[in-house]
CSV table of C-alpha atoms and ligand atoms in Angstrom, one decimal:
chain,number,residue,atom,x,y,z
L,1,UNK,CA,60.9,-16.4,-10.3
L,2,UNK,CA,61.9,-12.9,-9.2
L,3,UNK,CA,59.3,-11.0,-7.3
L,4,UNK,CA,59.8,-7.4,-6.9
L,5,UNK,CA,58.0,-5.5,-4.2
L,6,UNK,CA,56.6,-2.2,-5.2
L,7,UNK,CA,56.6,0.6,-2.8
L,8,UNK,CA,53.1,1.6,-1.6
L,9,UNK,CA,52.0,5.1,-2.5
L,10,UNK,CA,50.6,7.0,0.5
L,11,UNK,CA,48.5,10.0,-0.3
L,12,UNK,CA,47.0,12.5,2.1
L,13,UNK,CA,43.4,13.3,1.2
L,14,UNK,CA,41.7,16.3,2.8
L,15,UNK,CA,38.3,15.7,4.3
L,16,UNK,CA,35.9,18.4,3.2
L,17,UNK,CA,33.8,18.1,6.3
L,18,UNK,CA,36.4,18.2,9.1
L,19,UNK,CA,39.2,19.8,6.9
L,20,UNK,CA,41.6,17.2,8.5
L,21,UNK,CA,43.5,15.0,6.1
L,22,UNK,CA,43.7,11.3,6.3
L,23,UNK,CA,46.1,8.8,4.7
L,24,UNK,CA,45.1,6.6,1.9
L,25,UNK,CA,47.3,3.8,0.5
L,26,UNK,CA,47.1,3.6,-3.2
L,27,UNK,CA,47.3,0.0,-4.4
L,28,UNK,CA,50.7,-0.6,-6.0
L,29,UNK,CA,49.1,-1.7,-9.2
L,30,UNK,CA,49.8,0.2,-12.4
L,31,UNK,CA,46.5,-1.0,-13.8
L,32,UNK,CA,44.6,0.4,-10.9
L,33,UNK,CA,46.4,3.8,-11.2
L,34,UNK,CA,45.8,3.9,-14.9
L,35,UNK,CA,42.2,3.2,-14.4
L,36,UNK,CA,41.7,5.9,-11.7
L,37,UNK,CA,44.1,8.5,-13.0
L,38,UNK,CA,41.7,10.6,-15.0
L,39,UNK,CA,38.6,10.3,-13.0
L,40,UNK,CA,37.4,10.8,-9.5
L,41,UNK,CA,37.4,7.9,-7.1
L,42,UNK,CA,35.2,7.5,-4.1
L,43,UNK,CA,37.1,6.8,-0.9
L,44,UNK,CA,35.7,6.1,2.5
L,45,UNK,CA,36.9,8.9,4.7
L,46,UNK,CA,38.6,7.9,8.0
L,47,UNK,CA,37.8,11.3,9.5
L,48,UNK,CA,34.1,11.5,9.2
L,49,UNK,CA,33.1,8.1,7.9
L,50,UNK,CA,31.4,9.1,4.7
L,51,UNK,CA,32.6,8.7,1.2
L,52,UNK,CA,34.3,11.6,-0.8
L,53,UNK,CA,35.3,11.7,-4.4
L,54,UNK,CA,39.0,12.4,-5.1
L,55,UNK,CA,41.1,12.8,-8.1
L,56,UNK,CA,44.3,10.9,-7.4
L,57,UNK,CA,46.1,12.7,-10.1
L,58,UNK,CA,45.4,16.0,-8.3
L,59,UNK,CA,46.1,14.6,-4.9
L,60,UNK,CA,49.4,13.1,-5.9
L,61,UNK,CA,50.5,16.2,-7.8
L,62,UNK,CA,49.7,18.3,-4.8
L,63,UNK,CA,51.6,16.0,-2.6
L,64,UNK,CA,54.6,16.0,-4.8
L,65,UNK,CA,54.7,19.7,-5.0
L,66,UNK,CA,54.4,20.1,-1.2
L,67,UNK,CA,57.3,17.6,-0.8
L,68,UNK,CA,59.4,19.8,-3.1
L,69,UNK,CA,58.4,22.8,-1.0
L,70,UNK,CA,59.5,21.0,2.1
L,71,UNK,CA,62.8,20.0,0.6
L,72,UNK,CA,63.4,23.6,-0.4
L,73,UNK,CA,62.6,24.7,3.2
L,74,UNK,CA,65.1,22.2,4.6
L,75,UNK,CA,67.7,23.3,2.1
L,76,UNK,CA,67.2,26.9,3.2
L,77,UNK,CA,67.9,26.1,6.8
L,78,UNK,CA,71.2,24.4,6.1
K,101,LIG,ZN1,35.3,13.1,5.5
């Protein structure tokens, strides 16, 4: 039986209390993502210890867009 490892998705979530961001590993499970995609999920914050609600759709989109910005920045310096 072939087992394929899925890459873990790491997303940086901003803490509204400290404004620092912390890393959250999204389970590499399509069902989990589908279930949480359109609603806010409470995550225990590593910065302040309390729970904040996040939209993973927004967090991932923001992260993807900032990656693209970073790639453009790197391309500009070449
Ligand atoms: Zn926090």
